[in-house]
Amino acid sequence: MEHPENECQYEGLTVNKGIEQPPSINPYLKHTHRRKLYTAGEYVEGIIKGDVSMLSQAVTLVESNLYEHRSLAQEVIEKCLPHTCKSVRIGITGVPGAGKSTSIDVFGLHVLRNPGNKLAVLAIDPSSERSKGSILGDKTRMEKLAVHPSAFIRPSPSAGSLGGVARKTRETIVLCEAAGYNNIFVETVGVGQSETAVHSMVDFFLLIQLAGTGDELQGIKRGIMEMADGIVINKADGNNIERAKLAQAQFRNALHLFPLPPSGWTPKVLTYSGYYEIGIDEIWQMINDYLDFVHKNGYFEHRRQEQAKYWMYETIDEQLRNNFYNNPIIKEMLEEKEERILGNTQTSFTAAHDVLEYYFRHKEQQKPPTQG
Ligand code: GDP
């Protein structure tokens, strides 16, 4: 008997049969498998057909930090390269609150007015690793684009160094272009070094500024202004119009102090209102004028070639660093050397020398045997 307390000698005491405990794992979930990996050929075929689900999964693969995903991701990217469409890549930066998402929503719809156009919105947000979730490129911030069938919105890759995050976005561009997205927006927060990374993957770099804060020129780093091909002052609406015009004049004056950029194009300063959709045509006219200008003088192609080289060196740098710092013996050596440096028993330079020498010697031994 399951409960001896129920026997007649214990009159007045009954213990009911307990209810069966539910399993700790939802039985229905047992049957759902992890999303399967396709072959490189399958990914590429889907992407070229413009299959958005396949594109998203391939981007996830590119963003993956798992070692076994890396070579598959690279194969997919290489196979996509010959299929990339002619595109325009625009970088958009501005401090939080400048109106990036509002503006991208409006700019995006402007671009998509042409039925032949498709738009991908990507983002580089190096802080997203810390906040465990990216704020940029979030669909909820771009309400109209989010439901547009020709728009593909992807938040920032969220793990790794700025270089790593940016490289993944750079690779995602290739996939999007193979899927026929002929307009690419890359968004970033205008507060750190991520602008340099964005600048190195776009054809036009747009800086969104605000007027009326009283410190128009102080808040932005000179370097960011120097990179901009166009500066646009947002929120030129209501009683802010005058202040926006004033800021426009100040930015124009400030730009005169900079040398002419290598494109030969003098950056323009415009005012607009993303919220009230005022001045959007003019911004697009400016971007098209720029593109005509650099297509004619050959700078467009030159810039893309320089960027391709830049990314090769960036990738080499990143991988060398990773290979070095993730080596377990090197990690141990570095810890020991740190102690020695702090204990004044070795200098920084000889410590670095020792570790590097060990690393290079070790690499030498790993060389594959030469053929023949
Ligand atoms: P982000 O952080 O740069 O993406 O900025 P958001 O697009 O989220 O905009 C920040 C705030 O500014 C929001 O409350 C917007 O409604 C507001 N905003 C954006 N564009 C305009 C504009 O053109 N005019 C006015 N008055 N407000 C705007």
mmCIF file of C-alpha atoms and ligand atoms in Angstrom:
data_model
loop_
_atom_site.group_PDB
_atom_site.id
_atom_site.type_symbol
_atom_site.label_atom_id
_atom_site.label_comp_id
_atom_site.label_asym_id
_atom_site.label_seq_id
_atom_site.Cartn_x
_atom_site.Cartn_y
_atom_site.Cartn_z
ATOM 1 C CA MET A 1 0.000 0.000 0.000
ATOM 2 C CA GLU A 2 1.249 3.418 -0.938
ATOM 3 C CA HIS A 3 0.124 5.177 2.258
ATOM 4 C CA PRO A 4 0.106 2.957 5.386
ATOM 5 C CA GLU A 5 -1.626 5.815 7.241
ATOM 6 C CA ASN A 6 -4.819 4.910 5.379
ATOM 7 C CA GLU A 7 -5.065 1.463 7.021
ATOM 8 C CA CYS A 8 -8.009 0.925 9.323
ATOM 9 C CA GLN A 9 -5.919 1.068 12.490
ATOM 10 C CA TYR A 10 -5.374 4.780 11.839
ATOM 11 C CA GLU A 11 -9.009 5.640 11.775
ATOM 12 C CA GLY A 12 -9.825 9.235 10.984
ATOM 13 C CA LEU A 13 -6.577 9.765 9.114
ATOM 14 C CA THR A 14 -6.543 9.708 5.339
ATOM 15 C CA VAL A 15 -3.801 10.743 3.114
ATOM 16 C CA ASN A 16 -4.732 11.497 -0.457
ATOM 17 C CA LYS A 17 -2.606 10.375 -3.309
ATOM 18 C CA GLY A 18 -0.424 13.259 -4.356
ATOM 19 C CA ILE A 19 -0.649 14.653 -7.820
ATOM 20 C CA GLU A 20 2.031 13.705 -10.200
ATOM 21 C CA GLN A 21 4.708 16.355 -10.567
ATOM 22 C CA PRO A 22 5.035 17.842 -14.042
ATOM 23 C CA PRO A 23 8.361 17.231 -15.746
ATOM 24 C CA SER A 24 10.888 19.999 -15.239
ATOM 25 C CA ILE A 25 11.349 20.311 -19.009
ATOM 26 C CA ASN A 26 8.406 21.145 -21.219
ATOM 27 C CA PRO A 27 7.853 17.826 -23.086
ATOM 28 C CA TYR A 28 6.828 19.666 -26.243
ATOM 29 C CA LEU A 29 10.138 21.461 -26.328
ATOM 30 C CA LYS A 30 12.002 18.152 -26.217
ATOM 31 C CA HIS A 31 11.033 17.612 -29.800
ATOM 32 C CA THR A 32 12.163 20.966 -31.142
ATOM 33 C CA HIS A 33 15.739 20.723 -32.262
ATOM 34 C CA ARG A 34 18.300 23.475 -32.390
ATOM 35 C CA ARG A 35 18.008 25.346 -35.629
ATOM 36 C CA LYS A 36 19.873 23.362 -38.180
ATOM 37 C CA LEU A 37 22.897 24.602 -40.024
ATOM 38 C CA TYR A 38 22.578 24.544 -43.779
ATOM 39 C CA THR A 39 25.391 23.996 -46.217
ATOM 40 C CA ALA A 40 27.112 27.073 -47.607
ATOM 41 C CA GLY A 41 25.424 26.402 -50.965
ATOM 42 C CA GLU A 42 21.976 26.332 -49.351
ATOM 43 C CA TYR A 43 22.562 29.607 -47.527
ATOM 44 C CA VAL A 44 23.824 31.274 -50.677
ATOM 45 C CA GLU A 45 20.958 29.999 -52.809
ATOM 46 C CA GLY A 46 18.430 31.317 -50.279
ATOM 47 C CA ILE A 47 20.175 34.666 -49.970
ATOM 48 C CA ILE A 48 20.359 35.226 -53.710
ATOM 49 C CA LYS A 49 16.662 34.434 -53.987
ATOM 50 C CA GLY A 50 16.074 37.207 -51.458
ATOM 51 C CA ASP A 51 14.771 34.798 -48.805
ATOM 52 C CA VAL A 52 14.764 37.007 -45.683
ATOM 53 C CA SER A 53 14.702 34.124 -43.222
ATOM 54 C CA MET A 54 17.763 32.583 -44.867
ATOM 55 C CA LEU A 55 19.504 35.955 -44.886
ATOM 56 C CA SER A 56 18.782 36.409 -41.159
ATOM 57 C CA GLN A 57 20.126 32.965 -40.365
ATOM 58 C CA ALA A 58 23.251 33.601 -42.402
ATOM 59 C CA VAL A 59 23.793 36.885 -40.535
ATOM 60 C CA THR A 60 23.433 35.001 -37.248
ATOM 61 C CA LEU A 61 26.082 32.601 -38.509
ATOM 62 C CA VAL A 62 28.401 35.498 -39.381
ATOM 63 C CA GLU A 63 27.835 36.946 -35.912
ATOM 64 C CA SER A 64 28.492 33.675 -34.144
ATOM 65 C CA ASN A 65 31.612 33.448 -32.034
ATOM 66 C CA LEU A 66 31.719 29.681 -32.249
ATOM 67 C CA TYR A 67 34.875 28.482 -33.886
ATOM 68 C CA GLU A 68 33.057 25.834 -35.943
ATOM 69 C CA HIS A 69 30.769 28.487 -37.472
ATOM 70 C CA ARG A 70 33.623 30.681 -38.667
ATOM 71 C CA SER A 71 34.735 28.720 -41.715
ATOM 72 C CA LEU A 72 31.154 28.069 -42.852
ATOM 73 C CA ALA A 73 30.390 31.781 -42.481
ATOM 74 C CA GLN A 74 33.482 32.669 -44.515
ATOM 75 C CA GLU A 75 32.478 30.237 -47.245
ATOM 76 C CA VAL A 76 29.002 31.777 -47.420
ATOM 77 C CA ILE A 77 30.451 35.298 -47.637
ATOM 78 C CA GLU A 78 32.920 34.348 -50.372
ATOM 79 C CA LYS A 79 30.225 32.620 -52.389
ATOM 80 C CA CYS A 80 27.964 35.665 -52.032
ATOM 81 C CA LEU A 81 30.624 38.115 -53.223
ATOM 82 C CA PRO A 82 30.117 37.589 -56.985
ATOM 83 C CA HIS A 83 26.361 38.144 -56.544
ATOM 84 C CA THR A 84 26.439 41.467 -54.710
ATOM 85 C CA CYS A 85 24.329 44.189 -56.304
ATOM 86 C CA LYS A 86 25.427 47.748 -57.012
ATOM 87 C CA SER A 87 24.716 49.537 -53.798
ATOM 88 C CA VAL A 88 24.927 52.802 -51.940
ATOM 89 C CA ARG A 89 26.200 52.537 -48.376
ATOM 90 C CA ILE A 90 25.428 55.381 -46.030
ATOM 91 C CA GLY A 91 26.785 55.754 -42.514
ATOM 92 C CA ILE A 92 24.616 57.665 -40.056
ATOM 93 C CA THR A 93 25.897 58.903 -36.743
ATOM 94 C CA GLY A 94 24.754 61.258 -33.998
ATOM 95 C CA VAL A 95 24.642 61.390 -30.223
ATOM 96 C CA PRO A 96 21.773 59.566 -28.478
ATOM 97 C CA GLY A 97 18.660 61.689 -28.825
ATOM 98 C CA ALA A 98 19.869 63.411 -31.995
ATOM 99 C CA GLY A 99 17.032 61.702 -33.820
ATOM 100 C CA LYS A 100 18.787 58.867 -35.633
ATOM 101 C CA SER A 101 15.956 56.371 -35.477
ATOM 102 C CA THR A 102 13.280 58.934 -36.321
ATOM 103 C CA SER A 103 15.395 60.111 -39.245
ATOM 104 C CA ILE A 104 16.315 56.647 -40.499
ATOM 105 C CA ASP A 105 12.630 55.757 -40.540
ATOM 106 C CA VAL A 106 11.917 58.796 -42.701
ATOM 107 C CA PHE A 107 15.051 58.550 -44.879
ATOM 108 C CA GLY A 108 14.331 54.870 -45.385
ATOM 109 C CA LEU A 109 10.796 55.434 -46.596
ATOM 110 C CA HIS A 110 12.126 58.137 -48.895
ATOM 111 C CA VAL A 111 14.554 55.653 -50.451
ATOM 112 C CA LEU A 112 11.863 52.981 -50.717
ATOM 113 C CA ARG A 113 9.557 55.279 -52.635
ATOM 114 C CA ASN A 114 11.413 53.967 -55.658
ATOM 115 C CA PRO A 115 9.935 50.460 -56.066
ATOM 116 C CA GLY A 116 13.276 49.155 -57.413
ATOM 117 C CA ASN A 117 14.974 49.872 -54.097
ATOM 118 C CA LYS A 118 15.548 47.635 -51.089
ATOM 119 C CA LEU A 119 17.052 48.859 -47.839
ATOM 120 C CA ALA A 120 19.069 47.163 -45.112
ATOM 121 C CA VAL A 121 19.585 49.009 -41.818
ATOM 122 C CA LEU A 122 22.543 47.695 -39.828
ATOM 123 C CA ALA A 123 24.207 49.044 -36.731
ATOM 124 C CA ILE A 124 27.490 49.169 -34.888
ATOM 125 C CA ASP A 125 27.096 49.642 -31.204
ATOM 126 C CA PRO A 126 30.209 48.719 -29.230
ATOM 127 C CA SER A 127 28.403 49.398 -25.950
ATOM 128 C CA SER A 128 25.866 46.699 -26.662
ATOM 129 C CA GLU A 129 28.113 44.080 -25.134
ATOM 130 C CA ARG A 130 27.971 45.825 -21.799
ATOM 131 C CA SER A 131 24.266 46.517 -21.889
ATOM 132 C CA LYS A 132 23.651 42.935 -23.048
ATOM 133 C CA GLY A 133 21.410 43.950 -25.875
ATOM 134 C CA SER A 134 21.790 46.371 -28.648
ATOM 135 C CA ILE A 135 19.949 49.639 -28.720
ATOM 136 C CA LEU A 136 20.810 50.536 -32.275
ATOM 137 C CA GLY A 137 19.072 49.112 -35.293
ATOM 138 C CA ASP A 138 16.242 47.944 -33.084
ATOM 139 C CA LYS A 139 13.068 47.432 -35.074
ATOM 140 C CA THR A 140 10.864 49.054 -32.484
ATOM 141 C CA ARG A 141 12.692 52.310 -33.004
ATOM 142 C CA MET A 142 11.830 52.415 -36.697
ATOM 143 C CA GLU A 143 8.153 51.759 -36.741
ATOM 144 C CA LYS A 144 7.389 52.338 -40.380
ATOM 145 C CA LEU A 145 10.451 50.655 -41.796
ATOM 146 C CA ALA A 146 9.956 47.670 -39.503
ATOM 147 C CA VAL A 147 6.779 46.710 -41.349
ATOM 148 C CA HIS A 148 7.990 47.596 -44.828
ATOM 149 C CA PRO A 149 8.461 44.486 -46.982
ATOM 150 C CA SER A 150 11.556 45.909 -48.694
ATOM 151 C CA ALA A 151 13.397 46.804 -45.486
ATOM 152 C CA PHE A 152 15.686 44.535 -43.508
ATOM 153 C CA ILE A 153 16.589 45.815 -40.038
ATOM 154 C CA ARG A 154 19.269 44.175 -37.990
ATOM 155 C CA PRO A 155 20.556 45.316 -34.600
ATOM 156 C CA SER A 156 24.235 45.542 -33.846
ATOM 157 C CA PRO A 157 26.199 42.328 -33.327
ATOM 158 C CA SER A 158 26.492 42.261 -29.601
ATOM 159 C CA ALA A 159 29.672 40.568 -28.571
ATOM 160 C CA GLY A 160 33.347 41.235 -28.918
ATOM 161 C CA SER A 161 35.687 44.133 -29.439
ATOM 162 C CA LEU A 162 34.726 47.121 -31.543
ATOM 163 C CA GLY A 163 36.884 45.698 -34.336
ATOM 164 C CA GLY A 164 35.079 42.366 -34.121
ATOM 165 C CA VAL A 165 31.614 43.923 -34.011
ATOM 166 C CA ALA A 166 32.438 46.176 -36.948
ATOM 167 C CA ARG A 167 33.891 43.318 -38.989
ATOM 168 C CA LYS A 168 30.681 41.355 -38.570
ATOM 169 C CA THR A 169 28.654 44.325 -39.786
ATOM 170 C CA ARG A 170 31.034 44.698 -42.733
ATOM 171 C CA GLU A 171 30.474 41.050 -43.622
ATOM 172 C CA THR A 172 26.723 41.388 -43.175
ATOM 173 C CA ILE A 173 26.780 44.130 -45.820
ATOM 174 C CA VAL A 174 28.059 41.570 -48.328
ATOM 175 C CA LEU A 175 25.209 39.185 -47.512
ATOM 176 C CA CYS A 176 22.599 41.957 -47.764
ATOM 177 C CA GLU A 177 23.969 43.117 -51.092
ATOM 178 C CA ALA A 178 23.838 39.573 -52.409
ATOM 179 C CA ALA A 179 20.181 39.468 -51.329
ATOM 180 C CA GLY A 180 19.529 42.526 -53.498
ATOM 181 C CA TYR A 181 19.555 45.243 -50.826
ATOM 182 C CA ASN A 182 20.912 48.098 -52.921
ATOM 183 C CA ASN A 183 20.758 50.672 -50.122
ATOM 184 C CA ILE A 184 22.589 50.048 -46.881
ATOM 185 C CA PHE A 185 22.376 52.284 -43.829
ATOM 186 C CA VAL A 186 24.891 51.700 -41.062
ATOM 187 C CA GLU A 187 23.997 53.450 -37.836
ATOM 188 C CA THR A 188 26.253 54.222 -34.915
ATOM 189 C CA VAL A 189 26.299 56.403 -31.814
ATOM 190 C CA GLY A 190 28.448 59.471 -32.321
ATOM 191 C CA VAL A 191 30.330 59.305 -29.091
ATOM 192 C CA GLY A 192 33.262 57.003 -29.513
ATOM 193 C CA GLN A 193 35.537 55.329 -31.990
ATOM 194 C CA SER A 194 32.830 53.431 -33.770
ATOM 195 C CA GLU A 195 32.491 56.253 -36.303
ATOM 196 C CA THR A 196 35.904 55.399 -37.702
ATOM 197 C CA ALA A 197 34.751 51.826 -38.197
ATOM 198 C CA VAL A 198 31.529 52.929 -39.889
ATOM 199 C CA HIS A 199 33.368 55.467 -42.000
ATOM 200 C CA SER A 200 35.564 52.668 -43.281
ATOM 201 C CA MET A 201 32.612 50.750 -44.735
ATOM 202 C CA VAL A 202 30.361 53.409 -46.254
ATOM 203 C CA ASP A 203 30.298 55.646 -49.328
ATOM 204 C CA PHE A 204 28.734 58.627 -47.582
ATOM 205 C CA PHE A 205 29.023 59.550 -43.933
ATOM 206 C CA LEU A 206 26.173 61.616 -42.509
ATOM 207 C CA LEU A 207 26.501 63.358 -39.161
ATOM 208 C CA ILE A 208 23.235 64.263 -37.426
ATOM 209 C CA GLN A 209 23.553 67.236 -35.126
ATOM 210 C CA LEU A 210 21.273 69.174 -32.839
ATOM 211 C CA ALA A 211 20.983 72.917 -32.477
ATOM 212 C CA GLY A 212 20.129 74.977 -29.497
ATOM 213 C CA THR A 213 22.253 73.241 -26.917
ATOM 214 C CA GLY A 214 24.557 76.228 -26.735
ATOM 215 C CA ASP A 215 27.663 74.157 -27.268
ATOM 216 C CA GLU A 216 27.116 73.154 -30.853
ATOM 217 C CA LEU A 217 30.736 72.660 -31.661
ATOM 218 C CA GLN A 218 32.099 71.532 -28.349
ATOM 219 C CA GLY A 219 30.181 68.311 -28.025
ATOM 220 C CA ILE A 220 31.526 66.731 -31.164
ATOM 221 C CA LYS A 221 34.990 65.570 -31.657
ATOM 222 C CA ARG A 222 36.870 67.285 -34.397
ATOM 223 C CA GLY A 223 37.685 63.895 -35.922
ATOM 224 C CA ILE A 224 34.036 63.050 -36.466
ATOM 225 C CA MET A 225 33.384 66.329 -38.228
ATOM 226 C CA GLU A 226 36.362 65.776 -40.437
ATOM 227 C CA MET A 227 34.982 62.421 -41.514
ATOM 228 C CA ALA A 228 31.523 63.733 -42.371
ATOM 229 C CA ASP A 229 30.522 64.145 -46.012
ATOM 230 C CA GLY A 230 27.390 65.928 -44.872
ATOM 231 C CA ILE A 231 26.216 67.451 -41.605
ATOM 232 C CA VAL A 232 22.486 67.711 -41.024
ATOM 233 C CA ILE A 233 20.939 69.627 -38.155
ATOM 234 C CA ASN A 234 17.794 67.917 -36.965
ATOM 235 C CA LYS A 235 14.714 69.259 -35.179
ATOM 236 C CA ALA A 236 14.591 72.432 -37.264
ATOM 237 C CA ASP A 237 10.917 72.854 -36.448
ATOM 238 C CA GLY A 238 8.699 75.043 -34.240
ATOM 239 C CA ASN A 239 10.649 77.593 -32.283
ATOM 240 C CA ASN A 240 13.891 75.768 -32.924
ATOM 241 C CA ILE A 241 14.199 76.866 -36.562
ATOM 242 C CA GLU A 242 16.228 79.987 -35.840
ATOM 243 C CA ARG A 243 18.630 78.142 -33.594
ATOM 244 C CA ALA A 244 19.063 75.453 -36.227
ATOM 245 C CA LYS A 245 19.935 78.117 -38.814
ATOM 246 C CA LEU A 246 22.445 79.621 -36.426
ATOM 247 C CA ALA A 247 24.033 76.236 -35.830
ATOM 248 C CA GLN A 248 24.142 75.709 -39.595
ATOM 249 C CA ALA A 249 26.161 78.920 -39.989
ATOM 250 C CA GLN A 250 28.502 77.892 -37.177
ATOM 251 C CA PHE A 251 29.122 74.470 -38.668
ATOM 252 C CA ARG A 252 29.734 75.948 -42.097
ATOM 253 C CA ASN A 253 32.311 78.306 -40.630
ATOM 254 C CA ALA A 254 33.955 75.516 -38.683
ATOM 255 C CA LEU A 255 34.186 73.323 -41.787
ATOM 256 C CA HIS A 256 36.107 76.056 -43.584
ATOM 257 C CA LEU A 257 38.923 75.521 -41.131
ATOM 258 C CA PHE A 258 39.373 71.909 -42.176
ATOM 259 C CA PRO A 259 41.407 70.902 -45.191
ATOM 260 C CA LEU A 260 39.412 69.743 -48.236
ATOM 261 C CA PRO A 261 38.712 65.998 -47.801
ATOM 262 C CA PRO A 262 40.400 63.533 -50.206
ATOM 263 C CA SER A 263 37.144 63.168 -52.149
ATOM 264 C CA GLY A 264 37.467 66.780 -53.285
ATOM 265 C CA TRP A 265 33.890 67.327 -52.108
ATOM 266 C CA THR A 266 33.127 70.191 -49.765
ATOM 267 C CA PRO A 267 30.839 68.819 -47.040
ATOM 268 C CA LYS A 268 27.442 70.504 -46.924
ATOM 269 C CA VAL A 269 25.486 71.570 -43.852
ATOM 270 C CA LEU A 270 21.671 71.394 -44.020
ATOM 271 C CA THR A 271 18.835 71.769 -41.539
ATOM 272 C CA TYR A 272 15.777 69.489 -41.422
ATOM 273 C CA SER A 273 13.111 67.991 -39.244
ATOM 274 C CA GLY A 274 12.935 64.230 -39.142
ATOM 275 C CA TYR A 275 9.779 64.317 -37.081
ATOM 276 C CA TYR A 276 7.847 66.685 -39.349
ATOM 277 C CA GLU A 277 9.555 65.377 -42.476
ATOM 278 C CA ILE A 278 10.811 68.783 -43.596
ATOM 279 C CA GLY A 279 13.959 69.053 -45.711
ATOM 280 C CA ILE A 280 14.314 65.339 -46.476
ATOM 281 C CA ASP A 281 14.362 65.797 -50.284
ATOM 282 C CA GLU A 282 17.224 68.258 -49.905
ATOM 283 C CA ILE A 283 19.276 65.784 -47.880
ATOM 284 C CA TRP A 284 18.740 63.148 -50.522
ATOM 285 C CA GLN A 285 19.642 65.595 -53.241
ATOM 286 C CA MET A 286 22.893 66.330 -51.402
ATOM 287 C CA ILE A 287 23.740 62.631 -51.144
ATOM 288 C CA ASN A 288 22.991 62.079 -54.826
ATOM 289 C CA ASP A 289 25.069 65.121 -55.789
ATOM 290 C CA TYR A 290 27.936 63.702 -53.768
ATOM 291 C CA LEU A 291 27.606 60.293 -55.406
ATOM 292 C CA ASP A 292 27.570 61.845 -58.900
ATOM 293 C CA PHE A 293 30.625 63.875 -57.973
ATOM 294 C CA VAL A 294 32.688 60.955 -56.675
ATOM 295 C CA HIS A 295 31.585 58.605 -59.451
ATOM 296 C CA LYS A 296 32.864 61.154 -61.964
ATOM 297 C CA ASN A 297 36.194 61.841 -60.284
ATOM 298 C CA GLY A 298 36.837 58.147 -59.510
ATOM 299 C CA TYR A 299 36.873 58.608 -55.738
ATOM 300 C CA PHE A 300 33.898 56.282 -55.197
ATOM 301 C CA GLU A 301 35.804 53.274 -56.512
ATOM 302 C CA HIS A 302 39.034 54.418 -54.854
ATOM 303 C CA ARG A 303 37.330 54.662 -51.446
ATOM 304 C CA ARG A 304 35.844 51.192 -51.761
ATOM 305 C CA GLN A 305 39.215 49.750 -52.712
ATOM 306 C CA GLU A 306 40.893 51.448 -49.782
ATOM 307 C CA GLN A 307 38.185 50.072 -47.508
ATOM 308 C CA ALA A 308 38.682 46.556 -48.838
ATOM 309 C CA LYS A 309 42.376 46.806 -47.981
ATOM 310 C CA TYR A 310 41.603 48.320 -44.599
ATOM 311 C CA TRP A 311 39.382 45.373 -43.673
ATOM 312 C CA MET A 312 41.999 42.860 -44.676
ATOM 313 C CA TYR A 313 44.510 44.462 -42.298
ATOM 314 C CA GLU A 314 41.882 44.897 -39.600
ATOM 315 C CA THR A 315 41.002 41.215 -39.785
ATOM 316 C CA ILE A 316 44.639 40.183 -39.659
ATOM 317 C CA ASP A 317 45.207 42.409 -36.623
ATOM 318 C CA GLU A 318 42.188 41.048 -34.851
ATOM 319 C CA GLN A 319 43.015 37.433 -35.507
ATOM 320 C CA LEU A 320 46.645 37.795 -34.509
ATOM 321 C CA ARG A 321 45.590 39.365 -31.246
ATOM 322 C CA ASN A 322 42.993 36.688 -30.598
ATOM 323 C CA ASN A 323 45.407 33.913 -31.406
ATOM 324 C CA PHE A 324 48.012 35.397 -29.113
ATOM 325 C CA TYR A 325 45.875 36.357 -26.138
ATOM 326 C CA ASN A 326 43.723 33.220 -26.219
ATOM 327 C CA ASN A 327 46.711 30.894 -26.130
ATOM 328 C CA PRO A 328 46.559 29.244 -22.665
ATOM 329 C CA ILE A 329 50.325 29.137 -22.214
ATOM 330 C CA ILE A 330 50.630 32.782 -23.175
ATOM 331 C CA LYS A 331 47.885 33.632 -20.713
ATOM 332 C CA GLU A 332 49.831 31.934 -17.921
ATOM 333 C CA MET A 333 53.083 33.532 -18.980
ATOM 334 C CA LEU A 334 51.463 36.962 -19.014
ATOM 335 C CA GLU A 335 50.166 36.521 -15.490
ATOM 336 C CA GLU A 336 53.573 35.479 -14.253
ATOM 337 C CA LYS A 337 55.277 38.339 -16.116
ATOM 338 C CA GLU A 338 52.827 40.857 -14.662
ATOM 339 C CA GLU A 339 53.831 39.751 -11.192
ATOM 340 C CA ARG A 340 57.484 40.011 -12.024
ATOM 341 C CA ILE A 341 57.075 43.500 -13.461
ATOM 342 C CA LEU A 342 55.129 44.654 -10.424
ATOM 343 C CA GLY A 343 57.709 43.027 -8.152
ATOM 344 C CA ASN A 344 60.451 44.884 -10.022
ATOM 345 C CA THR A 345 62.256 41.689 -10.911
ATOM 346 C CA GLN A 346 61.899 42.237 -14.646
ATOM 347 C CA THR A 347 61.390 45.193 -16.960
ATOM 348 C CA SER A 348 58.314 45.509 -19.156
ATOM 349 C CA PHE A 349 60.434 45.276 -22.273
ATOM 350 C CA THR A 350 62.289 42.082 -21.487
ATOM 351 C CA ALA A 351 59.039 40.540 -20.236
ATOM 352 C CA ALA A 352 57.338 41.388 -23.551
ATOM 353 C CA HIS A 353 60.363 40.072 -25.395
ATOM 354 C CA ASP A 354 60.268 36.749 -23.528
ATOM 355 C CA VAL A 355 56.580 36.190 -24.158
ATOM 356 C CA LEU A 356 56.782 37.111 -27.819
ATOM 357 C CA GLU A 357 59.845 34.991 -28.344
ATOM 358 C CA TYR A 358 58.089 32.003 -26.840
ATOM 359 C CA TYR A 359 55.047 32.675 -29.032
ATOM 360 C CA PHE A 360 57.016 32.943 -32.277
ATOM 361 C CA ARG A 361 59.158 29.914 -31.504
ATOM 362 C CA HIS A 362 56.025 27.947 -30.760
ATOM 363 C CA LYS A 363 54.469 29.107 -34.051
ATOM 364 C CA GLU A 364 57.579 28.047 -35.967
ATOM 365 C CA GLN A 365 57.211 24.526 -34.633
ATOM 366 C CA GLN A 366 53.587 24.462 -35.751
ATOM 367 C CA LYS A 367 54.476 25.174 -39.376
ATOM 368 C CA PRO A 368 53.083 22.510 -41.722
ATOM 369 C CA PRO A 369 55.820 20.387 -43.362
ATOM 370 C CA THR A 370 56.828 21.744 -46.781
ATOM 371 C CA GLN A 371 55.734 19.684 -49.757
ATOM 372 C CA GLY A 372 58.137 17.637 -51.884
HETATM 373 P P1 GDP B 1 18.228 58.600 -31.435
HETATM 374 O O1 GDP B 1 18.548 58.287 -30.016
HETATM 375 O O2 GDP B 1 19.335 59.384 -32.084
HETATM 376 O O3 GDP B 1 17.822 57.409 -32.247
HETATM 377 O O4 GDP B 1 16.986 59.610 -31.393
HETATM 378 P P2 GDP B 1 15.414 59.354 -31.607
HETATM 379 O O5 GDP B 1 15.080 59.223 -33.047
HETATM 380 O O6 GDP B 1 14.958 58.289 -30.693
HETATM 381 O O7 GDP B 1 14.828 60.760 -31.138
HETATM 382 C C1 GDP B 1 14.991 61.266 -29.830
HETATM 383 C C2 GDP B 1 13.819 62.183 -29.491
HETATM 384 O O8 GDP B 1 13.798 63.319 -30.356
HETATM 385 C C3 GDP B 1 12.464 61.498 -29.673
HETATM 386 O O9 GDP B 1 11.636 61.892 -28.620
HETATM 387 C C4 GDP B 1 11.954 62.051 -30.985
HETATM 388 O O10 GDP B 1 10.551 62.104 -31.045
HETATM 389 C C5 GDP B 1 12.547 63.440 -31.002
HETATM 390 N N1 GDP B 1 12.774 63.902 -32.383
HETATM 391 C C6 GDP B 1 13.379 63.214 -33.375
HETATM 392 N N2 GDP B 1 13.390 63.955 -34.506
HETATM 393 C C7 GDP B 1 12.763 65.126 -34.219
HETATM 394 C C8 GDP B 1 12.490 66.316 -34.996
HETATM 395 O O11 GDP B 1 12.759 66.432 -36.173
HETATM 396 N N3 GDP B 1 11.855 67.323 -34.325
HETATM 397 C C9 GDP B 1 11.513 67.250 -33.027
HETATM 398 N N4 GDP B 1 10.928 68.306 -32.475
HETATM 399 N N5 GDP B 1 11.777 66.157 -32.270
HETATM 400 C C10 GDP B 1 12.388 65.105 -32.859
#
